[in-house]
Each structure stands twice: as C-alpha cells, then as structure tokens.
Short mmCIF file of C-alpha atoms in Angstrom, two decimals:
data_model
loop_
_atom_site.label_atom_id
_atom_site.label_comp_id
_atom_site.label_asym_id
_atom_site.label_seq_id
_atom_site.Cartn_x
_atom_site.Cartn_y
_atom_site.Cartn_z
CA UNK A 28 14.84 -17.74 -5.01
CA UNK A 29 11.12 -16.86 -5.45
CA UNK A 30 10.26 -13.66 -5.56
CA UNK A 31 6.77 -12.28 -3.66
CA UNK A 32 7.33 -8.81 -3.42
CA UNK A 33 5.39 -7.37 -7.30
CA UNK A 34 3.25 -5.05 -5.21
CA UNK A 35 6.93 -3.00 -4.33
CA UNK A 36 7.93 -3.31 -7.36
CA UNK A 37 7.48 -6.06 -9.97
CA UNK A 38 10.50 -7.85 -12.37
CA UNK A 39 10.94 -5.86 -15.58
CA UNK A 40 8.83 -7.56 -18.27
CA UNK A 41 10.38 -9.26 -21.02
CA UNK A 42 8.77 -6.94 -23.45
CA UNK A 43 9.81 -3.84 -21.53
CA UNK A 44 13.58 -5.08 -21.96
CA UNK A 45 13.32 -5.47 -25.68
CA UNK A 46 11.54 -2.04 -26.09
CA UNK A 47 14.32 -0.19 -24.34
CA UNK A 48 16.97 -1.76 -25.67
CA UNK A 49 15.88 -1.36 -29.09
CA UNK A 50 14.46 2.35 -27.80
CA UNK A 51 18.21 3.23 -26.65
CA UNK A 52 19.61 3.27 -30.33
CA UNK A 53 16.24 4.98 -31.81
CA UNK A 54 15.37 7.42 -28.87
CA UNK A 55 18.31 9.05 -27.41
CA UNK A 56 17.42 12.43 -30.03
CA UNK A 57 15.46 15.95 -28.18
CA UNK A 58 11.84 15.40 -29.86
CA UNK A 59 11.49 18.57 -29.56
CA UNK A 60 13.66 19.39 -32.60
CA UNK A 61 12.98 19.08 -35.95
CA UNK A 62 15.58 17.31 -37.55
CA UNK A 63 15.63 13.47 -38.85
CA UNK A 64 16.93 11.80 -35.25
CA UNK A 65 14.62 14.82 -33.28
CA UNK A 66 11.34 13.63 -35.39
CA UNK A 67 12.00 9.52 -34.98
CA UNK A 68 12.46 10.26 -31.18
CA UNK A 69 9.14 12.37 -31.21
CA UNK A 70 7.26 9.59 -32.87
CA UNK A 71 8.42 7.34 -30.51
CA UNK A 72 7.52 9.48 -27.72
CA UNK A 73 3.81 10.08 -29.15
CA UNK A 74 3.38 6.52 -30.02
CA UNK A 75 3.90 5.67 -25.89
CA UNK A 76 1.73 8.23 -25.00
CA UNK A 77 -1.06 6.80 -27.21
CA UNK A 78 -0.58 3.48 -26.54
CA UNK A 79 -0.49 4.69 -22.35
CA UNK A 80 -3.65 6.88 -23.05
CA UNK A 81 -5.85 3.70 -24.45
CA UNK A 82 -4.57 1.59 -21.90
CA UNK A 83 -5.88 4.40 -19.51
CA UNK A 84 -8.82 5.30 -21.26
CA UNK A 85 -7.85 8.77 -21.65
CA UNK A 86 -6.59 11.20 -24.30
CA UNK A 87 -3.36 11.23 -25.43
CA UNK A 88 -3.60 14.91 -24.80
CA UNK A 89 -4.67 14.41 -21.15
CA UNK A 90 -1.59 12.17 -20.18
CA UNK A 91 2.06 13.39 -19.31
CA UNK A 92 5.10 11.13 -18.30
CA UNK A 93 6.48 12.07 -14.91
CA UNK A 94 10.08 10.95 -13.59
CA UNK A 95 8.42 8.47 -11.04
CA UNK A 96 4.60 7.51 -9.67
CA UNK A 97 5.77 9.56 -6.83
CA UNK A 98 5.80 12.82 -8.73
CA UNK A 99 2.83 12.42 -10.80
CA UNK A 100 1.42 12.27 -6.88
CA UNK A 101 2.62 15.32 -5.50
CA UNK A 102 2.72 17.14 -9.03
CA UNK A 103 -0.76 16.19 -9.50
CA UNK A 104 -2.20 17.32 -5.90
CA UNK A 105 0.19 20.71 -6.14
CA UNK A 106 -1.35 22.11 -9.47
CA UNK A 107 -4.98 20.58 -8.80
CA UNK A 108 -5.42 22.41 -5.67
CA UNK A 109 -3.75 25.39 -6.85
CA UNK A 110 -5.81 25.32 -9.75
CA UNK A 111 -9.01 25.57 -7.61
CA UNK A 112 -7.38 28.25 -4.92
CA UNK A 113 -10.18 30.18 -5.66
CA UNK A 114 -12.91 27.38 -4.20
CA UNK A 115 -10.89 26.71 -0.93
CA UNK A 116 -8.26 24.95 0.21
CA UNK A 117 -9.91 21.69 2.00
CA UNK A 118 -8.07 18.10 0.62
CA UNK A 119 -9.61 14.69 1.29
CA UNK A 120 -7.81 11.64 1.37
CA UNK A 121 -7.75 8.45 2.82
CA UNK A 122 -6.33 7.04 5.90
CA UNK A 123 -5.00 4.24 3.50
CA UNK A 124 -3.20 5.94 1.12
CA UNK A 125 0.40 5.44 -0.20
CA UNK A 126 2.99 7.71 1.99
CA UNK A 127 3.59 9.97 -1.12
CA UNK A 128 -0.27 11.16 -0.80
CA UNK A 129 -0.31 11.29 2.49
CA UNK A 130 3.04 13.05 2.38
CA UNK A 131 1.53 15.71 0.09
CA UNK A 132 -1.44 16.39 2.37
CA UNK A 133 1.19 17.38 5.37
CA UNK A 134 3.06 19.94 2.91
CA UNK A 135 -0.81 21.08 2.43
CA UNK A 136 -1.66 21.56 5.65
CA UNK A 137 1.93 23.39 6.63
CA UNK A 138 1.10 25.54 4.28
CA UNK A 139 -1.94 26.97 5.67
CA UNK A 140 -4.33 24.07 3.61
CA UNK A 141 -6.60 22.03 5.87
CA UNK A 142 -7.67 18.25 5.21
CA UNK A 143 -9.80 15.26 6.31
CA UNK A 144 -8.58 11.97 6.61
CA UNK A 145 -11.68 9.38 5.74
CA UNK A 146 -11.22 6.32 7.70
CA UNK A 147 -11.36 2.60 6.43
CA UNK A 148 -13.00 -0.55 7.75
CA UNK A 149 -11.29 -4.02 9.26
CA UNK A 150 -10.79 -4.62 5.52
CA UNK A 151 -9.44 -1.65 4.08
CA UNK A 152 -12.08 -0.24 2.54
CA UNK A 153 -13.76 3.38 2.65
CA UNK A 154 -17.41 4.21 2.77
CA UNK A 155 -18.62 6.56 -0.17
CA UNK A 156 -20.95 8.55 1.91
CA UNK A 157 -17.73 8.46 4.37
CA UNK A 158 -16.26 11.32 1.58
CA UNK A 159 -19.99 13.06 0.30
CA UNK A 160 -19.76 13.83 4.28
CA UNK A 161 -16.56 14.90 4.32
CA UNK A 162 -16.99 17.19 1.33
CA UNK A 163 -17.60 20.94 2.09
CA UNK A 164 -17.54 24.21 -0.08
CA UNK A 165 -14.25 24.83 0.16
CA UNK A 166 -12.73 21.41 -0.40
CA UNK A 167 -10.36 21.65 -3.31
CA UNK A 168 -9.68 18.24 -4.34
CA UNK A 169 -10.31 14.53 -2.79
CA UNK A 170 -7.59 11.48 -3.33
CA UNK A 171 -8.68 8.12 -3.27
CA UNK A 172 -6.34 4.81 -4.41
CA UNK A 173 -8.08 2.73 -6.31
CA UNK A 174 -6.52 -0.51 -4.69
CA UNK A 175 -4.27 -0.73 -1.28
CA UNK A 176 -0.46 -1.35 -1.68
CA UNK A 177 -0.06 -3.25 1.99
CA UNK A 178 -3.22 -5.55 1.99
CA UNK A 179 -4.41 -5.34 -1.30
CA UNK A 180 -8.23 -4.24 -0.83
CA UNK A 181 -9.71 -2.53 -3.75
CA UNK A 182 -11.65 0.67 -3.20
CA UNK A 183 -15.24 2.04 -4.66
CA UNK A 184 -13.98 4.44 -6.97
CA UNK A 185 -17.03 4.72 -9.02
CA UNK A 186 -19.08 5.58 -5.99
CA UNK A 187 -16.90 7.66 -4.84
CA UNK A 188 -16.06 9.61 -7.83
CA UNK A 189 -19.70 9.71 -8.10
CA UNK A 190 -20.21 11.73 -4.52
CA UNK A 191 -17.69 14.55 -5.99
CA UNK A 192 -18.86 14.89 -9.19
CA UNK A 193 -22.35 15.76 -7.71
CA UNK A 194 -20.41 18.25 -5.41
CA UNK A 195 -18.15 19.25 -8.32
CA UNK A 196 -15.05 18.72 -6.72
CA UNK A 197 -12.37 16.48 -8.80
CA UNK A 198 -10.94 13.23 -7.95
CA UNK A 199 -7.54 12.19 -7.77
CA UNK A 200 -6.85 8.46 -8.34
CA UNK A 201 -3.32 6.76 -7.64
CA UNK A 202 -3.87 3.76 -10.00
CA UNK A 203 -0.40 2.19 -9.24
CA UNK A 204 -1.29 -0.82 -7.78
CA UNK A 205 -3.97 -1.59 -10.39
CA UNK A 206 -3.53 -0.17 -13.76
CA UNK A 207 -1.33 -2.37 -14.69
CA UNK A 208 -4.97 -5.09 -14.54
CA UNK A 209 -7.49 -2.81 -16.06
CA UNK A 210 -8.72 0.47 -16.65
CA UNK A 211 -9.63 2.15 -13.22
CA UNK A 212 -13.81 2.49 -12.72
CA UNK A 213 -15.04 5.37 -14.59
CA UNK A 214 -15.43 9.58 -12.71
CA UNK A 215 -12.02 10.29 -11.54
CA UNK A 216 -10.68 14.22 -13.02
CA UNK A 217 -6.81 13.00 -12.44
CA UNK A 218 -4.63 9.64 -12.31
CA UNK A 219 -1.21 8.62 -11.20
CA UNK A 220 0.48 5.17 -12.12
CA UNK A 221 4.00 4.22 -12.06
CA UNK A 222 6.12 1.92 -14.61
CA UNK A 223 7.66 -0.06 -12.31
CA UNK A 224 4.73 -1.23 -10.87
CA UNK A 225 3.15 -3.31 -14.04
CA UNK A 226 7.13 -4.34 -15.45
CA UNK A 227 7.71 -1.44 -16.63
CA UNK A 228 11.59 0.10 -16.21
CA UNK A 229 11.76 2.77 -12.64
CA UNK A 230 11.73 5.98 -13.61
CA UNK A 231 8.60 6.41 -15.85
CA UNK A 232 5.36 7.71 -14.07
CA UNK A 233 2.15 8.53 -15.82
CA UNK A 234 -0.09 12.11 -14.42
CA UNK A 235 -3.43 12.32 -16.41
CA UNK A 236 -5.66 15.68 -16.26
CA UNK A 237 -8.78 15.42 -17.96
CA UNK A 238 -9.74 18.02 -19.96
CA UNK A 239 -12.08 20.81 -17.82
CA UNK A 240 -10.10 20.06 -14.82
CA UNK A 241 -8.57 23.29 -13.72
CA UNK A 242 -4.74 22.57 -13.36
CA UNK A 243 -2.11 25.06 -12.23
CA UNK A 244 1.49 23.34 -12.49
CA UNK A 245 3.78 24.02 -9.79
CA UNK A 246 7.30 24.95 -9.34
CA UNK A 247 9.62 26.05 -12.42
CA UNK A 248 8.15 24.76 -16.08
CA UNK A 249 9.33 24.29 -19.42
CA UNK A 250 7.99 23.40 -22.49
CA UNK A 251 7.59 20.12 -22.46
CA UNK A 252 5.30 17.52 -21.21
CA UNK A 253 2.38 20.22 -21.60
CA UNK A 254 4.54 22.71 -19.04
CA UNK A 255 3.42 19.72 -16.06
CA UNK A 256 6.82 17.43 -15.99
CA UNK A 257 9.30 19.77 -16.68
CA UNK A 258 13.11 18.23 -17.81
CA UNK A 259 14.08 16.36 -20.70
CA UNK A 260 12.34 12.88 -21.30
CA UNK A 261 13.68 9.64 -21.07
CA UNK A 262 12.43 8.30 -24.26
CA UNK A 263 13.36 4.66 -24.05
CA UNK A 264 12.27 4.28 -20.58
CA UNK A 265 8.94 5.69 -21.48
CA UNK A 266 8.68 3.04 -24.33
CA UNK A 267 9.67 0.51 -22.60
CA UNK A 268 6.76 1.44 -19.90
CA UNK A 269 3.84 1.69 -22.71
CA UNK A 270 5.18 -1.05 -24.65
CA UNK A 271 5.01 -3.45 -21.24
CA UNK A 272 1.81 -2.03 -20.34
CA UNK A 273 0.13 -3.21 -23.24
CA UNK A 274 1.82 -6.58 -22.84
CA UNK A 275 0.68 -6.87 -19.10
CA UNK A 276 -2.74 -6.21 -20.14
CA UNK A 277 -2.96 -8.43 -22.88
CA UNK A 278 -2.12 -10.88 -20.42
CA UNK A 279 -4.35 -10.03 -17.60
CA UNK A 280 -7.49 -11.13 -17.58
CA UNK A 281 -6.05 -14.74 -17.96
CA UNK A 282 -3.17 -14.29 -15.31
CA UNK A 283 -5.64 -12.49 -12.86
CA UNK A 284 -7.60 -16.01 -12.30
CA UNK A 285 -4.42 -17.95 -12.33
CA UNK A 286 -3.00 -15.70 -9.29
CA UNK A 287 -6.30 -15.16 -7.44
CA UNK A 288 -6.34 -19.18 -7.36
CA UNK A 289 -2.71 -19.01 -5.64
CA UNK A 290 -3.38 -15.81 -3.58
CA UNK A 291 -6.73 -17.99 -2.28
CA UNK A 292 -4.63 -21.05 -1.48
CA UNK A 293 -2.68 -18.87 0.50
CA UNK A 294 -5.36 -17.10 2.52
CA UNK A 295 -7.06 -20.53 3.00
CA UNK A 296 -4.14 -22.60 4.00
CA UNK A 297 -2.43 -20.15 6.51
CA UNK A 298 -4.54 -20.32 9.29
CA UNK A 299 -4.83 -23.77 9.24
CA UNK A 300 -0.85 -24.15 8.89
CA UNK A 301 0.14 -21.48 11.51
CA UNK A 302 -1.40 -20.95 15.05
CA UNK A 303 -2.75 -17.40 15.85
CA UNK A 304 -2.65 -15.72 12.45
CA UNK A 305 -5.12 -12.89 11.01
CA UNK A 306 -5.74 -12.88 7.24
CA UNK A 307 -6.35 -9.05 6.87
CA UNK A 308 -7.43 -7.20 3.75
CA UNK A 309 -11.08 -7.67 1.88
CA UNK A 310 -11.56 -11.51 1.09
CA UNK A 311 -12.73 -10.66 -2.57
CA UNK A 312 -12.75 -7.32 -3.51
CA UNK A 313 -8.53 -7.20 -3.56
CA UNK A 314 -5.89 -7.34 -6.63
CA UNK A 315 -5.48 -10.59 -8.18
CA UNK A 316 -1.59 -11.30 -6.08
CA UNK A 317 -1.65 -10.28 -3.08
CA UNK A 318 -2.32 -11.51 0.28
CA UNK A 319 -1.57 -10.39 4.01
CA UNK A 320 -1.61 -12.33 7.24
CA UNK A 321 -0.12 -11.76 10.53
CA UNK A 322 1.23 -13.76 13.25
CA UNK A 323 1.12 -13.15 16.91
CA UNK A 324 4.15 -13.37 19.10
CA UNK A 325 6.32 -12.87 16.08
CA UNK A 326 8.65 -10.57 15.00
CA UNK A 327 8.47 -9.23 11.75
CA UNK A 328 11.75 -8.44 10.56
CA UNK A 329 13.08 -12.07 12.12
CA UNK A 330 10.63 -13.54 9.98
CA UNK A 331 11.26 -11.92 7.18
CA UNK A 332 14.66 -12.83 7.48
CA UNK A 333 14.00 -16.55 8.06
CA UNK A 334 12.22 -16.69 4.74
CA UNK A 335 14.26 -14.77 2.81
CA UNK A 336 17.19 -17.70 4.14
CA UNK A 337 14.62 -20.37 2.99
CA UNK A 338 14.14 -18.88 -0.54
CA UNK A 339 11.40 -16.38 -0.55
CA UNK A 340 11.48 -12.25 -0.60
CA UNK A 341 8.54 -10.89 0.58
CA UNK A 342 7.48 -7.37 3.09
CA UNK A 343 5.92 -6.15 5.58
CA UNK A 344 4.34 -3.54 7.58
CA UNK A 345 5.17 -4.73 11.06
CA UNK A 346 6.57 -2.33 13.21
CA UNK A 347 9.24 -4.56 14.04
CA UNK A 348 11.41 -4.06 10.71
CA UNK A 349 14.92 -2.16 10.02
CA UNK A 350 12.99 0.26 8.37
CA UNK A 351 10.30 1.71 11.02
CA UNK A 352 9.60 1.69 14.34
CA UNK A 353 5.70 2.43 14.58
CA UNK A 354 3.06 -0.03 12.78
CA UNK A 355 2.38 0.70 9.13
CA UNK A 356 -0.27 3.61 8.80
CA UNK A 357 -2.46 1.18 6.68
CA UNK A 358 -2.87 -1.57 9.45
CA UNK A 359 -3.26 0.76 11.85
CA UNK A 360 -5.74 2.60 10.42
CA UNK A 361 -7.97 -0.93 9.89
CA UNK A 362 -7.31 -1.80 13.19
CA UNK A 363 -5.70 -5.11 12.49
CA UNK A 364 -2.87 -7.05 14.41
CA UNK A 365 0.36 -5.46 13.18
CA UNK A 366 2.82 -7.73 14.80
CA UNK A 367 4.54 -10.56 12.47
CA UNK A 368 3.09 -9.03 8.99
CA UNK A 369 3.44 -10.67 5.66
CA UNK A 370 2.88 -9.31 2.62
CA UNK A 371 3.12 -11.76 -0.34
CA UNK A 372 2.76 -9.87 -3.70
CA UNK A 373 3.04 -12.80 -6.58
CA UNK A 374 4.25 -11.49 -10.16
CA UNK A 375 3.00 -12.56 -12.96
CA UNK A 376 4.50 -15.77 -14.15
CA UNK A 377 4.50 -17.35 -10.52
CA UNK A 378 4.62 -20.86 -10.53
CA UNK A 379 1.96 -22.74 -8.18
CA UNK A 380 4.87 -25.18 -7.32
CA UNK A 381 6.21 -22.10 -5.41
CA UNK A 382 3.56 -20.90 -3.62
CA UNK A 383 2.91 -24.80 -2.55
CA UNK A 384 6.80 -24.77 -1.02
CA UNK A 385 6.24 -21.03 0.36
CA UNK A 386 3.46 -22.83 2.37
CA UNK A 387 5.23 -25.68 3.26
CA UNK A 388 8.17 -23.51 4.64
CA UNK A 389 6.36 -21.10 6.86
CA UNK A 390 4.97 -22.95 9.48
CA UNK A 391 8.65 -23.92 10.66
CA UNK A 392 9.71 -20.28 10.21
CA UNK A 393 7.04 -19.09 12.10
CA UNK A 394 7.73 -21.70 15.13
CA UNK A 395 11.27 -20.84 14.80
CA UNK A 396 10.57 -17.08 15.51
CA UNK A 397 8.28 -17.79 17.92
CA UNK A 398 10.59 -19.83 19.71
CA UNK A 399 13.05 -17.60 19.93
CA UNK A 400 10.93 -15.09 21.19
CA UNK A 401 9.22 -17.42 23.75
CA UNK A 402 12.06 -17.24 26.60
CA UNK A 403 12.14 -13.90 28.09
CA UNK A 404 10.68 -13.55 31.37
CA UNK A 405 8.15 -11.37 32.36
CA UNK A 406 7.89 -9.08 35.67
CA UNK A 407 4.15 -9.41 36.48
CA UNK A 408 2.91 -8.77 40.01
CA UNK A 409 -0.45 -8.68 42.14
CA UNK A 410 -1.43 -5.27 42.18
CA UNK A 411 -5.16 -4.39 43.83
CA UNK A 412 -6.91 -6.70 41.86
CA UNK A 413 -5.22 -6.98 38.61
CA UNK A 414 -2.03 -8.39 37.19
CA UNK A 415 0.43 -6.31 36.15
CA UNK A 416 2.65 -7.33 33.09
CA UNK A 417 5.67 -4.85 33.22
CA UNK A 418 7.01 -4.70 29.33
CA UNK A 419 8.37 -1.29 29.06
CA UNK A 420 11.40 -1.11 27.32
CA UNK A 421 10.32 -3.91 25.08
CA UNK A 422 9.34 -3.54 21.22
CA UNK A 423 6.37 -5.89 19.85
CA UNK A 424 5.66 -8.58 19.99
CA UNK A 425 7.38 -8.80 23.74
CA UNK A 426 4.08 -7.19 25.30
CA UNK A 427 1.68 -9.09 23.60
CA UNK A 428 3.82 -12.52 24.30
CA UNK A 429 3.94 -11.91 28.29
CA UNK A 430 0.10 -10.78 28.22
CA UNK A 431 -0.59 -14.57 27.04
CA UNK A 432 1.86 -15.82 29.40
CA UNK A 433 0.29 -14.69 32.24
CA UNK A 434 -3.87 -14.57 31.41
CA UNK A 435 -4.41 -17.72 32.87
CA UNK A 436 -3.09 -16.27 35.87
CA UNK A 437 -5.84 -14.30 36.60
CA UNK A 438 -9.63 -15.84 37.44
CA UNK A 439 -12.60 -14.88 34.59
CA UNK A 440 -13.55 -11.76 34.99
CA UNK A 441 -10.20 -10.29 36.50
CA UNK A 442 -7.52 -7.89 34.55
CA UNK A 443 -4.21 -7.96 33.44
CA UNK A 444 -2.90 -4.17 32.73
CA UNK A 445 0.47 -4.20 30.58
CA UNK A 446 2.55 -1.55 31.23
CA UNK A 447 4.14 -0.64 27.41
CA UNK A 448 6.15 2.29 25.52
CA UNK A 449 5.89 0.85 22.10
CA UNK A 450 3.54 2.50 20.04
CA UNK A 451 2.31 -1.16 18.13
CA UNK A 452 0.95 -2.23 21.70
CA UNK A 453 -2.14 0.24 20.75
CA UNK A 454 -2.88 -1.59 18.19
CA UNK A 455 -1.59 -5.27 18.64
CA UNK A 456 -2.75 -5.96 22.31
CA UNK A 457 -6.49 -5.02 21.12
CA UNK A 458 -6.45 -7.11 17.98
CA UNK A 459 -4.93 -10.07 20.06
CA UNK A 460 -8.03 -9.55 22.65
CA UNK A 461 -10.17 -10.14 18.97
CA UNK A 462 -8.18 -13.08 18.37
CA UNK A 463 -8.36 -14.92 21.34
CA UNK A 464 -12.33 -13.61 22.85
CA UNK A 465 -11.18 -11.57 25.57
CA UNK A 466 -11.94 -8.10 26.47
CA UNK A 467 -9.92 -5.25 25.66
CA UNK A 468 -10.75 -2.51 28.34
CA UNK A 469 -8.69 0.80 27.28
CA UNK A 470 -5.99 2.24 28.63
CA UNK A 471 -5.23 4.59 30.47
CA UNK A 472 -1.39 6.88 31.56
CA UNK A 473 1.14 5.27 33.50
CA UNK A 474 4.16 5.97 35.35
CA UNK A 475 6.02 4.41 32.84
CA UNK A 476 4.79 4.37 29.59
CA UNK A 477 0.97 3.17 29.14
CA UNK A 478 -0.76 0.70 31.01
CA UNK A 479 -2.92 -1.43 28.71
CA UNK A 480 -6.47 -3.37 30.24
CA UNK A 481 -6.87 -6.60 29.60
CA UNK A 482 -10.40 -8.38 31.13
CA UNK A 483 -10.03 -12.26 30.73
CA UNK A 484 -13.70 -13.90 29.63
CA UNK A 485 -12.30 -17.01 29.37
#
C-alpha cells in the first residue's frame, strides 16, 4: 500500500518513535516541581522548546506547546485580537485558509467582530496589496498560511507581512504545511504548526508570540505554558515532535528536490495519461509533495475508492465524498473544476517506483469511473431556442456529464441551460466551459433549482 496522503497527516518519523519511547520512561514527572524526576522532566521539556524555537527562528521564550495545530489557531487569533480590543475589532484572512482559521473568524464575527476575506487567484495565491487594501484602522489582526493544505501553493508572506508591519497590525502565520521544510519568510508577529504534520506524534502543536505583540490569553489559565496552553504537558509527545523536527529538517533540503522531481512527473504526465483533467495549484511556487488535478465526469469519492483498491491512499476536495456535500472552500475560492479531485501528498521516503505505478494505475481508474458514470440518461428538450439539460436531483459530476452529452446538439452560437440543485455545478460547469473553449453565460433562478447558460463556440 503506498501512502499519498503527508499533507493530512504524515507517518510518524523514525526519530520521533525513538524519542518518545525513550521520553515515556524519562518524562512522565510534573516539571513544574522541584524534585529529581520533576527537574529531568523540565529539562526535557526546555530542551524541545529550544530545539522547536531554532527550528522556528524564534525565542525559546516566544514559543508554547499547544494540544494540537488546531488550538495554537484559535488560541492564537482569541488572545491576539483580544489583546488589541482597544484598536478595533476588524480580522483579515484568506479565502484559502485551513477550516480551523476560517472557523475562528465565524466565532469572531458572531461575536460582534467583523472581517474581510482576501480572495486568491486560479493558482491559489493572494495579492499583497490585496491585504494593504483590506487593512483599515480598526483591523486587529490579519491571518495568512504560508502554504495551501488542498493544492499546495505557497503564499507571499514576506510581502505580506511587510504591508502590516507598515500599518502596524500583526500577522498570524499557520506554518503547518511548511515548517516542517524551512523556516517561514521573515515579518510575521505569531505562528502555528502542528507535530503531526512534519512526523511528529498528534497531539503536539506549536503557538509562537513574538515579543511586543500584545497577547491576551483566553478562556481559564494556569501556570504553565506562559498562562497561553493551559493543562498539564505531554512531555514525551512534545520530544518526540522537536526531536523529529530537527530530523525532518536535516533532511530537507535534499528530500525537497527528490519529491519536487516526483510531484513534477506527476503534474506532467497526468494530462497526457487522462482525458479532461486540470492540474490546479501554482506550477512552482508550491511545497515540495504535493500535487492536485481533477477529472471531469468523475466522481470523487468512486475514485478515491478505486485507488485506494489498487494500492494507493490519497484525498480530495471534491464535493462528491462521504465527508461533504459542497466543493472544498479552497477550489472554490480559485475557481477551479472541483469534480473528480486528487490530492497526492508524497512523504518523505517515497519511492519513484511508486509514483511510476500510481501513474500507471490511474488512467484505468479514471475510465472505470467514468464509465460507470457514462449511462444515465438525460431529459433535455427544445425550449425557445436553447436546450434544456434537466439534472436536478443529481450530485456532480451528473450535470456536467449530460451538458457534454448534449452540446453537439445545439448549432455554434446556440445555448444549452442546465437546470441543477447541487451547489458544485457553480463552480464545475464554468471551469468545464474553460476546459473545453466554450462560453459560460451565467445563470440565472429556475423553477427548479438553477438554470446554468451554456453558449457553444465550437
């Protein structure tokens, strides 16, 4: 079985599983008390955060460990805004963002807090002067990852750190996707990371203030962590997270051209291997493993399954999986096809052999989804003078299918208008006009659900 799912969450490194097992019979002591097992669990504790903090390229002073990425996120937006009440409550983040950012801005703005959402382009990427506009007196604090979980895309976090340092307004970084490669660009005020990203055992997250930052902790505190991760820490865990850190690092720079050589014989070979397939995400600036395609007429939780049977675990953030029923917020905010997404995150250590049989298997996955999916008949008629595709009731890629079923049917220049209730129509049936050089028209209400325009060119 080859695994091609790192950027959800990548195997625990060897190093990590030696550090907490040897961590378990040295740690397990409070290090907050002062007797023999209390002081050896205390210098174990401070030696993580040091090694953590150069790996950052913080202070060890500046860096707490959180019980996941997730609440380093929300910790770190809570006490940064309320720590700068005073100047306003306005957030900025992007329209890219991992759910537990975006997830904080909603508990924000229910609370009375407004915010801006900056937008990306077809490649996942934000403009700086997109947030120096967006920045007013009374924003509070601005979020920005510094590379995308779904597609991979890194973001200008230099020049964008650079925008609110002139406006004096701090910068939140979630570096969990990244760190775990390098040291994130230089001007951010506070980073989040997560263990279990890099190797690392779940669990462990990392939430870095630097000093001058005002910071208010929320919730109930206690005395450790600085008073911003309140509960007793899990000292081997948090060992085994530094210690794999620095041995993901040391490794890096090496690995990184190694898997951008795979991740490139991906993006390169797909298209040519598989019909009617959109590469999405930046074609350079991106992390070193990943790579995202999708593939009209497909649906993405039967593919998903059919490679998983032929060996292979990997995501995605198609609408049509167990998990969701509306496209992922990330391809939907670039404006990319949705339908029949594949995310293949490679861990360090993969083998080229596999990615070489990964390629050789999809094409006949693919055609077997698509053949399955290629029967069901449509209910188009004649109505004024365009063609009316009736697919309501029917979850992607079922609209997008019958609209290339039937726009040959129509003369150049005439419409087809697909009448659909799934949400992933807005955004599939305009990126399959990209795809295949016709126009997409708008839409516009129906009597049952929307009706989609379609204008064939050709």
């Amino acid at each position: 079985m080859s695994y091609f799912d790192a950027a959800s969450t990548a195997p625990l490194h060897p190093v990590a599983r030696q550090a907490l097992a040897a961590s378990l019979d040295e740690g397990w002591a409070d290090p907050s008390r002062l007797y023999r097992e209390g002081r050896r669990a205390r210098m174990l504790l401070d030696a993580a955060r040091e090694a953590a903090a150069e790996a950052v390229g913080c202070r060890a002073d500046e860096l707490v460990f959180t019980s996941s990425g997730t609440r380093a996120v929300h910790s770190g937006i809570a006490g940064a805004l309320a720590g700068r009440r005073r100047v306003g409550r306005h957030l900025i983040v992007s329209a890219v963002e991992h759910s537990s950012v975006l997830h904080a801005a909603e508990v924000h703005e229910a609370d009375g807090g407004t915010v801006t959402q900056v937008g990306v382009d077809r490649a996942g990427v934000v403009d700086p002067s997109a947030y120096t506009e967006a920045l007013r007196p009374d924003t509070a604090l601005a979020c920005l990852q510094s590379a995308n979980h779904e597609v991979g895309t890194e973001q200008p976090v230099a020049a964008v750190a650079e925008g609110c340092r002139a406006a004096g307004v701090p910068l939140l970084v979630d570096a969990a996707q990244s760190l775990g490669w390098g040291p994130v660009e230089d001007g951010w005020s506070l980073l989040t990371a997560s263990a279990h990203k890099w190797g690392g055992p779940s669990g462990v997250g990392l939430l870095v203030v630097r000093k001058g930052v005002r910071f208010a902790p929320q919730g109930p505190v206690d005395e450790r962590e600085s008073g911003r991760a309140a509960g007793f820490e899990n000292i081997p865990a948090i060992v085994a997270a530094a210690a794999s850190l620095r041995a993901v690092r040391a490794e890096a720079a090496e690995e990184a051209v190694r898997l951008r050589e795979l991740t490139e014989r991906i993006r390169a070979r797909v298209p040519h291997l598989v019909p009617d397939v959109e590469v999405v995400g930046h074609p350079t600036r991106r992390l070193p493993g990943v790579v995202t395609f999708s593939c009209l007429y497909v649906d993405g939780e039967t593919l998903l399954h059919e490679l998983d049977r032929s060996g292979f675990s990997v995501s995605s953030g198609s609408s049509c999986t167990s998990s969701t029923l509306t496209p992922s917020h990330v391809l939907k905010a670039m404006g990319v096809l949705s339908e029949g997404n594949v995310r293949v995150s490679l861990p360090p250590g993969t083998a080229a052999e596999d990615v070489d049989r990964f390629l050789e298997v999809l094409p006949e996955a693919v055609a077997a989804v698509r053949e399955k999916l290629g029967a069901p008949g449509s209910e188009s008629v004649v109505r004024d003078d365009a063609l009316v595709v009736d697919a309501v009731g029917r979850r992607c890629p079922i609209p997008v299918i019958e609209l290339a079923k039937v726009i040959g049917d129509v003369p150049v220049g005439g419409i087809v208008r697909v009448l659909a209730d799934d949400e992933a129509a807005r955004l599939d049936i305009p990126a399959w006009c990209e795809m295949r050089r016709q126009e997409y028209v708008g839409e516009e209400p129906a009597d049952r659900g929307t009706a989609y325009l379609v204008r064939r060119l050709s």
